[in-house]
Short mmCIF file of C-alpha atoms in Angstrom, two decimals:
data_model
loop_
_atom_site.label_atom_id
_atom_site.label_comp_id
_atom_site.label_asym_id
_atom_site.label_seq_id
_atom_site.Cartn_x
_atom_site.Cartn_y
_atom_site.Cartn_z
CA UNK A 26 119.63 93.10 75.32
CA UNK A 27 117.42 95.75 76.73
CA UNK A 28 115.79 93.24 79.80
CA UNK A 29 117.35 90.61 81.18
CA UNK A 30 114.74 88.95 84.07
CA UNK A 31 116.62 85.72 85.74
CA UNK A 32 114.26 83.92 88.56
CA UNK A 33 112.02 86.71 89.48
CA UNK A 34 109.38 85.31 91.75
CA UNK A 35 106.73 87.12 93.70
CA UNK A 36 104.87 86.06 96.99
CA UNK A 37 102.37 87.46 99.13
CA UNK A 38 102.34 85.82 102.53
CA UNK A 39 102.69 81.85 101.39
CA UNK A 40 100.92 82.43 98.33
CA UNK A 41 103.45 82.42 95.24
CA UNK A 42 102.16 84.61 92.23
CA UNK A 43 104.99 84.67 90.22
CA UNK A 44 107.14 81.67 90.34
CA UNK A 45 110.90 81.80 89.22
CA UNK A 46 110.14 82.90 85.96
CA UNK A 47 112.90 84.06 83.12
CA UNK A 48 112.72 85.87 79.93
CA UNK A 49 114.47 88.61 78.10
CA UNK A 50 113.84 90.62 75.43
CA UNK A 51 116.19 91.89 71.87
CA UNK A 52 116.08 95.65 71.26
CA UNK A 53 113.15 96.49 68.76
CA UNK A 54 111.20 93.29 70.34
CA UNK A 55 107.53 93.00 71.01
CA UNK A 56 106.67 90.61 74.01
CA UNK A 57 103.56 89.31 74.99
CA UNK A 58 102.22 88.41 78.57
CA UNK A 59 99.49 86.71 78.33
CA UNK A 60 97.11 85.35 81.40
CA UNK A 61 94.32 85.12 82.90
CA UNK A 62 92.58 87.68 85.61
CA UNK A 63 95.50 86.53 88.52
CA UNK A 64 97.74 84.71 86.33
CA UNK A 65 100.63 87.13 87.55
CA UNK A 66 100.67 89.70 84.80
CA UNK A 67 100.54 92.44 86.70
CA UNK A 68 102.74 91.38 89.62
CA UNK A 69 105.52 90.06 86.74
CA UNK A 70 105.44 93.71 85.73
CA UNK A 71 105.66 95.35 88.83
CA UNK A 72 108.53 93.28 89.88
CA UNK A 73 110.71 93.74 87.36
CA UNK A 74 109.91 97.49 87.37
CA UNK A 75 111.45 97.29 91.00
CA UNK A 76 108.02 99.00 92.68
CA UNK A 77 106.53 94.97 94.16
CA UNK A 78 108.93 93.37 96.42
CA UNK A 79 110.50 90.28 94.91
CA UNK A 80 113.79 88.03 94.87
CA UNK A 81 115.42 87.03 91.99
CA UNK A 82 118.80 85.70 90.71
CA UNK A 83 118.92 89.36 87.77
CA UNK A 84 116.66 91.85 87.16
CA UNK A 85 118.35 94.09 84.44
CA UNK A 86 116.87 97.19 82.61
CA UNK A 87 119.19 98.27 79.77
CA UNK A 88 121.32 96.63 81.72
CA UNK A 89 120.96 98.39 84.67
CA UNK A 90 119.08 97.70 88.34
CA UNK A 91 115.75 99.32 88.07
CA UNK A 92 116.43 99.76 91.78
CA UNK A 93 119.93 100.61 92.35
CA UNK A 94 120.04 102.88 89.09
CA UNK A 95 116.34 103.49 89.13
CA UNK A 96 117.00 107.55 88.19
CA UNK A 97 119.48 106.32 85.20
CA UNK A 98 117.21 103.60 84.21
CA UNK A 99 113.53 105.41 84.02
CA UNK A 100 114.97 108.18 81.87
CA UNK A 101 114.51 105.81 78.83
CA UNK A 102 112.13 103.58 80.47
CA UNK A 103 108.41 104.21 80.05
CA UNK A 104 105.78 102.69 81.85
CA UNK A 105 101.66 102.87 81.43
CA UNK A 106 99.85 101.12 84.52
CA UNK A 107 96.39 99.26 84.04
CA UNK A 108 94.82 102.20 84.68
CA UNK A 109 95.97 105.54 84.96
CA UNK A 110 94.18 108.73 87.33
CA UNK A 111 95.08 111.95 87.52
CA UNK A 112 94.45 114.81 90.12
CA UNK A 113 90.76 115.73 89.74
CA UNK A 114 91.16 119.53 88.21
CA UNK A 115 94.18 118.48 85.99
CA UNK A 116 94.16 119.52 82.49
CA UNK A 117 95.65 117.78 79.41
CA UNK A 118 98.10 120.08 78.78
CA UNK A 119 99.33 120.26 82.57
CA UNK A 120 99.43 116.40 82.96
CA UNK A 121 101.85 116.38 80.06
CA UNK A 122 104.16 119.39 80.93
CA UNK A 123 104.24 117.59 84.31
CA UNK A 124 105.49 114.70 82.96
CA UNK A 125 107.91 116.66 80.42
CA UNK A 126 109.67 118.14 83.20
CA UNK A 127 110.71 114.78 85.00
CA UNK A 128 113.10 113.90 82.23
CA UNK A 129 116.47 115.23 80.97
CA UNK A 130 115.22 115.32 77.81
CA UNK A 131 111.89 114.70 76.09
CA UNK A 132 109.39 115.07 72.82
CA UNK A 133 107.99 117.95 72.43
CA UNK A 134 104.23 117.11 74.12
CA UNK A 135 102.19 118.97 71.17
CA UNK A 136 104.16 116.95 68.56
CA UNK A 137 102.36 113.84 70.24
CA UNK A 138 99.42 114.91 71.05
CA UNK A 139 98.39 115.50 67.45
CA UNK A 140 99.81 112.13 66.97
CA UNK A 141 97.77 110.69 69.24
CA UNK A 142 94.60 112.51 67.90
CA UNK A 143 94.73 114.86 71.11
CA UNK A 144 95.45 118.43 70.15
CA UNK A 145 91.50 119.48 70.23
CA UNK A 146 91.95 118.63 74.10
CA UNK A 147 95.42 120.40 75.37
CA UNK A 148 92.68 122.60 77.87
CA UNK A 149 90.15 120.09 78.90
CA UNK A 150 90.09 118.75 82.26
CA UNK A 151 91.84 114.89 82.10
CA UNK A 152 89.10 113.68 83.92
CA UNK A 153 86.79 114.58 81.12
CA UNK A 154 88.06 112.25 78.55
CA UNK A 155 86.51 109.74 77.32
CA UNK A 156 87.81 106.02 78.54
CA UNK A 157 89.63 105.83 74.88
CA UNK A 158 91.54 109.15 74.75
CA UNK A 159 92.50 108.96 78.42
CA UNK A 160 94.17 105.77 77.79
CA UNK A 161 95.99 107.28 74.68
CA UNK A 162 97.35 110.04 77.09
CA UNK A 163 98.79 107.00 79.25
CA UNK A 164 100.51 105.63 76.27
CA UNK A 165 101.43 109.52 75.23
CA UNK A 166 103.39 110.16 79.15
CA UNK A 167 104.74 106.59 78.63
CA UNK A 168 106.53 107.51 75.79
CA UNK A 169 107.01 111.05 75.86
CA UNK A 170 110.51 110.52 77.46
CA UNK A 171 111.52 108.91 74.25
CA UNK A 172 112.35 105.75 75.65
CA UNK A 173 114.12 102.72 74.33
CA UNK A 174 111.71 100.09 76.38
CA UNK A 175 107.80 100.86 77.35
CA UNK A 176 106.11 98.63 79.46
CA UNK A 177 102.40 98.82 78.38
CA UNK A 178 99.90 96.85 81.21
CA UNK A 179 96.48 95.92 79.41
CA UNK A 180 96.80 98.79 76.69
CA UNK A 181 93.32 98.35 74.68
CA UNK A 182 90.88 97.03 77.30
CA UNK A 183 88.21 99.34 77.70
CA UNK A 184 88.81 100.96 73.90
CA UNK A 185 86.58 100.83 71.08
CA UNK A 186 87.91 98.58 67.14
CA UNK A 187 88.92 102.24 65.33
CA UNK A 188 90.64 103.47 68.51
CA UNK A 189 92.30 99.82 69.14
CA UNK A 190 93.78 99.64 65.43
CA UNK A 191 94.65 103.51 65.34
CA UNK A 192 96.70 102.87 68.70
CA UNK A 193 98.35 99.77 67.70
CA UNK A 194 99.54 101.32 64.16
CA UNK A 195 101.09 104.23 66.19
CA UNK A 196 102.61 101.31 68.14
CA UNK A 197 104.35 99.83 65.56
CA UNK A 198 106.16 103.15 63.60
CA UNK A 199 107.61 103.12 67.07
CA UNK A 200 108.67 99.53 67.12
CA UNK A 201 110.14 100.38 63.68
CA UNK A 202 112.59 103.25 64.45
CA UNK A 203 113.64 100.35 67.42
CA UNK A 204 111.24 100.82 70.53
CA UNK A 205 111.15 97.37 72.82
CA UNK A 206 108.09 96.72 74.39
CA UNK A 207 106.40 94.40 77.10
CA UNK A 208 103.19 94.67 76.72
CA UNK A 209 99.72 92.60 79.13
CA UNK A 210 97.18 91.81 77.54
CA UNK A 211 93.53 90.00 77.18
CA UNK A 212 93.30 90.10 73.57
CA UNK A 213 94.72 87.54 71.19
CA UNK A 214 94.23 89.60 68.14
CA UNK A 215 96.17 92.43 69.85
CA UNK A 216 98.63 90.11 70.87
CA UNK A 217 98.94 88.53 66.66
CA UNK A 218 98.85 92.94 66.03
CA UNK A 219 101.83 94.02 67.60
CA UNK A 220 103.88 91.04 69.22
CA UNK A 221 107.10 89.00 67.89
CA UNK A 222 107.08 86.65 70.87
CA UNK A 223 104.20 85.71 73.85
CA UNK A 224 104.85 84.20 77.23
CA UNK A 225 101.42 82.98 78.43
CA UNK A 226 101.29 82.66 82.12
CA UNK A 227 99.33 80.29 84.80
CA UNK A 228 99.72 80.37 88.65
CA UNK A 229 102.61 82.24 87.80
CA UNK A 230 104.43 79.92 86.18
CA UNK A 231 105.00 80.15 81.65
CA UNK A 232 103.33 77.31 80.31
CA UNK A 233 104.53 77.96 77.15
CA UNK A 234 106.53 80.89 75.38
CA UNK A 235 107.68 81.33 71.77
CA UNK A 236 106.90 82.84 68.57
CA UNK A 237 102.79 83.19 67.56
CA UNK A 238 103.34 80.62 64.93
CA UNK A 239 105.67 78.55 67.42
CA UNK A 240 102.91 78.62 70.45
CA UNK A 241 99.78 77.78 67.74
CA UNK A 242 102.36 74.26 66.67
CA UNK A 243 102.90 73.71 70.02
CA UNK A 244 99.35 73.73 71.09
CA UNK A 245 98.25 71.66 67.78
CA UNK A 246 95.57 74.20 67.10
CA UNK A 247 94.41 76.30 63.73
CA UNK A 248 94.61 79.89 65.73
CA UNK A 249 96.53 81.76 68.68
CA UNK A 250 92.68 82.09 70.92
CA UNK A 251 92.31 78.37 69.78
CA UNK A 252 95.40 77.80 71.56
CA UNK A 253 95.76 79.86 74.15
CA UNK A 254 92.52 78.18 75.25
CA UNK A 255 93.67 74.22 75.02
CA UNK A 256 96.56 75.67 76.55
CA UNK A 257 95.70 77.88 79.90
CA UNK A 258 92.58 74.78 80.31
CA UNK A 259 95.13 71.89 80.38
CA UNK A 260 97.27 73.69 82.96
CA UNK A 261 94.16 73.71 84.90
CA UNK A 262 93.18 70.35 84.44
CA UNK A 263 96.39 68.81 85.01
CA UNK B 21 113.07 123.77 87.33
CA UNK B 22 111.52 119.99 87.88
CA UNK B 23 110.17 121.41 91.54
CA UNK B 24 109.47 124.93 90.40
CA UNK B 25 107.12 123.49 87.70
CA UNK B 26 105.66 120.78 89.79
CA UNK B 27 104.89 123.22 92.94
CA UNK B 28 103.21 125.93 89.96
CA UNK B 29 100.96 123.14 88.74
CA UNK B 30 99.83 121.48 92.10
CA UNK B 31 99.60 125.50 92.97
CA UNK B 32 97.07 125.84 89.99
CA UNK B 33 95.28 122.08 91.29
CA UNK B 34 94.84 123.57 94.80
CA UNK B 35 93.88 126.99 93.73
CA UNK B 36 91.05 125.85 91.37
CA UNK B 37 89.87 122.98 94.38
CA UNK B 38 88.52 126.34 96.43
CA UNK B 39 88.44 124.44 99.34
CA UNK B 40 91.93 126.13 100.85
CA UNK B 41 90.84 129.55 99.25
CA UNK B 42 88.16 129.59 101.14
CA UNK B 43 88.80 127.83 104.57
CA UNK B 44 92.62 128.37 104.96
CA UNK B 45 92.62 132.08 103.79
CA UNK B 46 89.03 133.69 103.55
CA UNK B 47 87.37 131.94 106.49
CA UNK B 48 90.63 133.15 108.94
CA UNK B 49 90.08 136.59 107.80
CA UNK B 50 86.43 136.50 108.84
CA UNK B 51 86.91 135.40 111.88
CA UNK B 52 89.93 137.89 112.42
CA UNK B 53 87.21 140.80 111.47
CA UNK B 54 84.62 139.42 113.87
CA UNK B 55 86.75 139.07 116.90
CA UNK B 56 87.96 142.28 116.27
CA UNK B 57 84.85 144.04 116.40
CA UNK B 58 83.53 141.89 118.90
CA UNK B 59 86.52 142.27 121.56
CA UNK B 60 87.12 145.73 121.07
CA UNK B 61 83.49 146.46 121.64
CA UNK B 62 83.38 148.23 125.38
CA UNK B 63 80.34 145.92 126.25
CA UNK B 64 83.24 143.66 126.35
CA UNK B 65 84.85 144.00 129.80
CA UNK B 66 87.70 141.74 129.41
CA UNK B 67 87.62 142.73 126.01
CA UNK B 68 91.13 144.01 125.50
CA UNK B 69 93.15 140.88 126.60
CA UNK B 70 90.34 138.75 124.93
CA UNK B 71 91.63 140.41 121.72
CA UNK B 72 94.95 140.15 122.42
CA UNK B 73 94.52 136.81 123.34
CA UNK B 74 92.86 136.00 119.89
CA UNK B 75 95.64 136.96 117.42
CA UNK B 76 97.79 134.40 118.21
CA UNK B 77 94.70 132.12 118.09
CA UNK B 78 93.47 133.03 114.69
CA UNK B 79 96.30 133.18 113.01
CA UNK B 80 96.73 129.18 113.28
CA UNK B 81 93.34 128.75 111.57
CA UNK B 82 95.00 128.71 108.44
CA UNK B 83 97.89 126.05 109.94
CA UNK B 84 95.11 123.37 110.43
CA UNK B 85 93.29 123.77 107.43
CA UNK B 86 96.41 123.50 105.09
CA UNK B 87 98.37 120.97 106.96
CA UNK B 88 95.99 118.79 109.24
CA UNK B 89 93.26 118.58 106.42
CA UNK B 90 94.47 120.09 102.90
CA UNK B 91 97.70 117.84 103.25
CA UNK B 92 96.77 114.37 104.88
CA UNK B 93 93.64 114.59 101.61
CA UNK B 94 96.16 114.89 98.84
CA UNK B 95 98.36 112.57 100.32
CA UNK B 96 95.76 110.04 100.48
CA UNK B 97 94.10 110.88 97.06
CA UNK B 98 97.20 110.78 95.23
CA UNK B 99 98.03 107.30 96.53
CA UNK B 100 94.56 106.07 96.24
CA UNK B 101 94.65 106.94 92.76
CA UNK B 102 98.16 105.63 92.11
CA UNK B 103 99.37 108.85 91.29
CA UNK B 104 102.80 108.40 93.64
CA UNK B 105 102.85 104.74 92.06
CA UNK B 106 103.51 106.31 88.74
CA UNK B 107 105.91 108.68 89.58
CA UNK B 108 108.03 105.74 91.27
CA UNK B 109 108.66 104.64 87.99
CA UNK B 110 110.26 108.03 86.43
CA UNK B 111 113.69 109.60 87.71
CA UNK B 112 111.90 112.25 89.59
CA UNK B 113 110.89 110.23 93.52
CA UNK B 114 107.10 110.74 93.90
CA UNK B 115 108.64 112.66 97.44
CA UNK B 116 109.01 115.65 94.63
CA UNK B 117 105.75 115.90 94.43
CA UNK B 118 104.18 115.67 97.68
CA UNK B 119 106.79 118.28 98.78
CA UNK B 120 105.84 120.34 96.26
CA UNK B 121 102.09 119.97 97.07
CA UNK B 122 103.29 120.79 100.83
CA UNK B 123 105.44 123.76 99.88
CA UNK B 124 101.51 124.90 97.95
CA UNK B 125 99.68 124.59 101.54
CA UNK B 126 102.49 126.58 102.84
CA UNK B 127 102.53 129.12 100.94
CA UNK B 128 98.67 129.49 101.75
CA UNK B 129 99.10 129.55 105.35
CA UNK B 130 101.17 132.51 105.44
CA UNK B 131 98.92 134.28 102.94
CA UNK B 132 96.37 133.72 105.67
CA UNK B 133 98.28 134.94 107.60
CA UNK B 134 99.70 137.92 106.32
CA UNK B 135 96.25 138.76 105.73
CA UNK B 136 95.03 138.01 109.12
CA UNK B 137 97.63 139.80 110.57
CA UNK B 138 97.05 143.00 108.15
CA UNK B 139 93.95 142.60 109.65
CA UNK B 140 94.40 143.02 113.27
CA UNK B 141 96.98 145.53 112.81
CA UNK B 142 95.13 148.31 110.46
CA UNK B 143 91.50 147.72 111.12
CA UNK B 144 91.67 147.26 114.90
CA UNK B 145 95.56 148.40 115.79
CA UNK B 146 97.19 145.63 117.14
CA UNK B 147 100.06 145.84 119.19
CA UNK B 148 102.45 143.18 119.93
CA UNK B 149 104.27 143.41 123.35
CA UNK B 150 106.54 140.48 122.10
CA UNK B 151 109.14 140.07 119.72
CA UNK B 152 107.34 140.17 116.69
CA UNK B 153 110.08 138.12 115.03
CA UNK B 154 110.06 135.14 117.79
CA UNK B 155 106.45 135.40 116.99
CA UNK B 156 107.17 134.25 113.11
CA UNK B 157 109.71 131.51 114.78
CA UNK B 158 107.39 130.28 116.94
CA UNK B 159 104.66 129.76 114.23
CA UNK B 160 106.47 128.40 111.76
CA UNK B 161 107.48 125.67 114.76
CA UNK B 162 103.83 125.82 114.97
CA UNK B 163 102.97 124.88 111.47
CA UNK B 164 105.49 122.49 111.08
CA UNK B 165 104.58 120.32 114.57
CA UNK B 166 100.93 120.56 112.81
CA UNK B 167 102.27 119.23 109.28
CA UNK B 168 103.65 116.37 110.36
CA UNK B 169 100.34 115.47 112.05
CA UNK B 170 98.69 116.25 108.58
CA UNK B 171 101.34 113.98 106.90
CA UNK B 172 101.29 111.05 109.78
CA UNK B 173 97.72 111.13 108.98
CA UNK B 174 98.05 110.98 105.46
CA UNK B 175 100.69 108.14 105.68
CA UNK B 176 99.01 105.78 108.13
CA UNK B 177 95.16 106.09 106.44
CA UNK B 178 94.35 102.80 104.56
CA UNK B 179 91.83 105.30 101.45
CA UNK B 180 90.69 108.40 101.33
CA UNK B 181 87.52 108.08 103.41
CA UNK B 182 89.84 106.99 106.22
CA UNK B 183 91.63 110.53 105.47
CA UNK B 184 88.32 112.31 104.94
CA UNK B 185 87.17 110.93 109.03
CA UNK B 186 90.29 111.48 110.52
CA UNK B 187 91.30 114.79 108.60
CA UNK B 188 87.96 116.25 110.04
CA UNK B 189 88.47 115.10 113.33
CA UNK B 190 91.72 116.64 113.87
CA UNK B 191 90.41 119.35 111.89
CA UNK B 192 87.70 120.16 113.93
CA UNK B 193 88.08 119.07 116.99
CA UNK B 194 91.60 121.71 117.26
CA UNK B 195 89.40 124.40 115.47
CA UNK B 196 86.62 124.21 117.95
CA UNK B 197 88.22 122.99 121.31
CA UNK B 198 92.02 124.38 121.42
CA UNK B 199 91.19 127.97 121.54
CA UNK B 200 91.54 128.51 117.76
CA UNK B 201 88.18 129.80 117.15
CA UNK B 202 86.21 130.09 120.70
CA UNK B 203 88.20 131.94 122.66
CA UNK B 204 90.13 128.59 124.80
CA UNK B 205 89.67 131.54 128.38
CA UNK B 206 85.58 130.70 128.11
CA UNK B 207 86.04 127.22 128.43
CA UNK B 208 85.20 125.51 132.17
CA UNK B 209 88.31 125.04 133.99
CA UNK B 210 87.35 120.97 133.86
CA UNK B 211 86.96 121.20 129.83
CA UNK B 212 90.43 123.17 129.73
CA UNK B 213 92.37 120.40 131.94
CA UNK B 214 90.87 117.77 128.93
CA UNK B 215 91.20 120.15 125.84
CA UNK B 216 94.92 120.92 126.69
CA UNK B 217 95.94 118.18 125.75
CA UNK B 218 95.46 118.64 122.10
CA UNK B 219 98.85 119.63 120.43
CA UNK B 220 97.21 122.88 119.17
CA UNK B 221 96.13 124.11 122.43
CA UNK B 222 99.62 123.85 123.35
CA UNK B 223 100.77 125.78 120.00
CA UNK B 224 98.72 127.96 120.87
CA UNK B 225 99.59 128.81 124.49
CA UNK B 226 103.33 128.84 123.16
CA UNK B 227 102.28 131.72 120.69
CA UNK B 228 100.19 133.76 122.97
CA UNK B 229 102.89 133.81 125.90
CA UNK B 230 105.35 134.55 122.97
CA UNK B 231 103.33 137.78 121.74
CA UNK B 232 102.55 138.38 125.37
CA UNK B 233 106.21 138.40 126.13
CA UNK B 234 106.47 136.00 128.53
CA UNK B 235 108.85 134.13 130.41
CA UNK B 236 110.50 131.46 128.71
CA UNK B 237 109.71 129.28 131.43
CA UNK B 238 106.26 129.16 130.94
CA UNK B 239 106.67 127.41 127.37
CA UNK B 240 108.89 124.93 128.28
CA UNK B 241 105.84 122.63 128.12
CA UNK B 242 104.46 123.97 124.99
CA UNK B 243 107.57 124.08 122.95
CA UNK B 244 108.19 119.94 124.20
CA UNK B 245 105.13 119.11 123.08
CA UNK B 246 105.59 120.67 119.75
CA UNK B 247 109.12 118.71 118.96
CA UNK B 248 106.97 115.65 120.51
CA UNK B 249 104.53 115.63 117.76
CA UNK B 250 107.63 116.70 114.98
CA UNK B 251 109.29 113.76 116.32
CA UNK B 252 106.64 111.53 117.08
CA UNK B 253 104.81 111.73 114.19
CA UNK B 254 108.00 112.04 111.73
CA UNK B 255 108.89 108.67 112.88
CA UNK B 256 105.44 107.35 112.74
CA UNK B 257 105.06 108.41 108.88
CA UNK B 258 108.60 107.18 107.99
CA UNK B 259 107.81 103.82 109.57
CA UNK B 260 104.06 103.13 107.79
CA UNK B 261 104.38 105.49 104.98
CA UNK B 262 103.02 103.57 101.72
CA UNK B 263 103.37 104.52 98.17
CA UNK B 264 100.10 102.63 96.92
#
């Protein structure tokens, strides 16, 4: 098991955002969080990652504490946040070779850079990227330390169809040769893209978790957006 | 090897930003070339302890604009953009690199002032009466009293606009009214009671009594005030440092 998550909830003040929730995941599994805008997506993630205070009965990366082993446990653990900024007069080529030196051991950074369509820009500034090919470099650090489990928050928004598909095929030759990943997102065909399981959340809590084919049953519906509508509305209604 | 290559990149991000280039290294110099001409000119008459007055002055130009504004600024802009937020989740700390980006504004303070010091020395013939190596002690107490103001400020500040206002103030107000720039002698006595108590005035009456030679009793005062703001502000950062 590569993430064991027992309990975790997360409050600010009296207001509960994330609310005892559990889940693991196999190695070579693709899970889905899905929510609305302040469902707890983001929090979920940044508890488990140890960086959001939280309590919680096990919070296990690889079987380690991502705060008590947090140097052992981020060597194989990659991480790309909603949105990712770098220094103002960084270049490509810098942002990655800062990043390369942080690990024990790592991919060579051209190797991926052609991979992710990038080598044309090794001298250009970061910060004159377009929205799509910064977010590629994101996913590039976040798995540069060739890690066993990425945690990808809201991966696509922001990207145009070509550069969507192109990122989510380069997603899956990973999950193939047995990367894990958690990944946020918005989008349902993303989701039916590159995920084995989804956890949709609401006020924190899952209101329903399970296979694609296993939530669509459950819901009664014909698609996964059919369903994830009926069921983040009835939530509300109820 | 992780800190060498973090401090040579956040070397090459400070170097092509210009700002330190030219206010913590070229801007010193400047001034180090005026005063000289200007206090060894005979019109001058107290020139000659004006100018020996000034070295010890100038030479912490460099000190505020790497540590009170340089420092707080990166600190601030690398949290507001979640910079230190990402390195919490690698095995390097995000402390790595804001020492590293520290170690960078150090480095350019001595530049300054090695070059402010070649300065006074073989354009206008400085001579110390002090120990010139207490002097280098001293400063370096200096600087680091001054860095941990830069860093309190850059822990406590909620964004970087907060760091921008209260950078400049410290910036400024220590350039202009502790005797780093205008001469702190030309000030009305009532102005000098008020401007004292800024921590640089104080650095900077502990350097000049130290190049002066002086007793050690007269920077008893000076040197407390210095491990007051080390201490003080050490605490402070410690206490309401954020990471995002």
């Amino acid at each position: 098991m590569v993430l064991k998550v027992k309990e975790l909830s997360v409050s600010y003040g009296e207001k509960t955002v994330v609310d005892k929730i559990s889940f693991s995941l196999q190695k070579g599994e693709v899970l889905g969080i899905l929510g609305e805008n302040g469902a707890g997506k983001t929090s979920l993630v940044e508890a488990v990652l140890g960086i959001r205070p939280a309590v919680y009965k096990e919070v296990a990366i690889l079987g380690q504490s991502p705060i008590h082993n947090r140097k052992q446990v981020f060597e194989k653990v990659g991480v790309q946040f909603q949105e990712s900024h770098f220094p103002d007069k960084m270049t490509v080529s810098e942002a990655c070779q800062q990043w390369s030196v942080l690990y024990k051991a790592t991919a060579p950074y051209q190797f991926l850079l052609t991979k992710f369509g990038l080598q044309d820009k090794e001298k250009s500034l970061v910060k004159s990227l377009s929205g799509g090919e910064k977010q590629r470099l994101a996913v590039l650090l976040a798995l540069l330390p060739n890690p066993e489990l990425v945690f990808l928050d809201e991966l696509t928004t922001g990207l145009d169809t070509k550069a969507r598909k192109k990122l989510w095929q380069t997603l899956r030759n990973y999950k193939r040769e047995g990367l894990s990943i958690v990944l946020t997102s918005h989008y349902m065909d993303e989701v039916e893209a590159l995920c084995d399981r989804v956890m949709i959340l609401k006020g924190g809590h899952i209101i329903c978790e399970g296979t694609i084919a296993e939530v669509i049953n459950y819901s009664g519906q014909a698609s996964l957006e059919a369903a994830y509508l009926t069921l983040t509305d009835e939530e509300g209604e109820g | 090897m992780t800190f060498y290559t973090l401090t040579k990149i956040e070397a090459k991000l400070v170097w092509r930003g210009l700002d330190i280039l030219i206010f913590g290294i070229i801007f010193p110099i400047i001034v180090a070339l005026l005063f000289g001409y200007i206090m060894n000119n005979e019109l001058f008459t107290q020139g000659n302890t004006m100018f020996l007055h000034s070295y010890p002055a100038v030479v912490t130009i460099s000190i505020l604009a790497t540590g009170v504004m340089g420092l707080p600024l990166t600190i601030a802009d690398y949290r507001h953009r979640h910079i230190l937020k990402r390195f919490q989740v690698t095995p390097a700390s995000p402390l790595t690199l804001l020492c590293a980006q520290a170690l960078v504004q150090f480095i350019a303070s001595m530049l300054s002032f090695l070059g402010v010091t070649a300065v006074y020395l073989f354009v206008f013939n400085y001579e110390m009466t002090g120990s010139f190596g207490l002097f280098l002690c001293s400063y370096l107490f200096v600087l680091m009293a001054m860095y941990s103001i830069g860093i309190l400020i850059g822990s406590i500040v909620p964004d970087q606009k907060a760091a921008n206002l209260w950078g400049s103030l410290a910036y400024f107000g220590m350039l202009l009214f502790s005797g780093a720039t205008i001469p702190f002698e030309i000030f009305p006595q009532i102005l000098q009671n008020v401007f004292a108590f800024l921590p640089l005035s104080q650095g900077i009456q502990l350097l000049k009594e130290v190049s002066l030679g002086g007793v050690l009793s007269d920077m008893i005062f000076p040197i407390v005030t210095m491990m007051a703001c080390v201490f003080i502000s050490g605490f402070l950062s410690i206490k309401y440092f954020r990471w995002k």
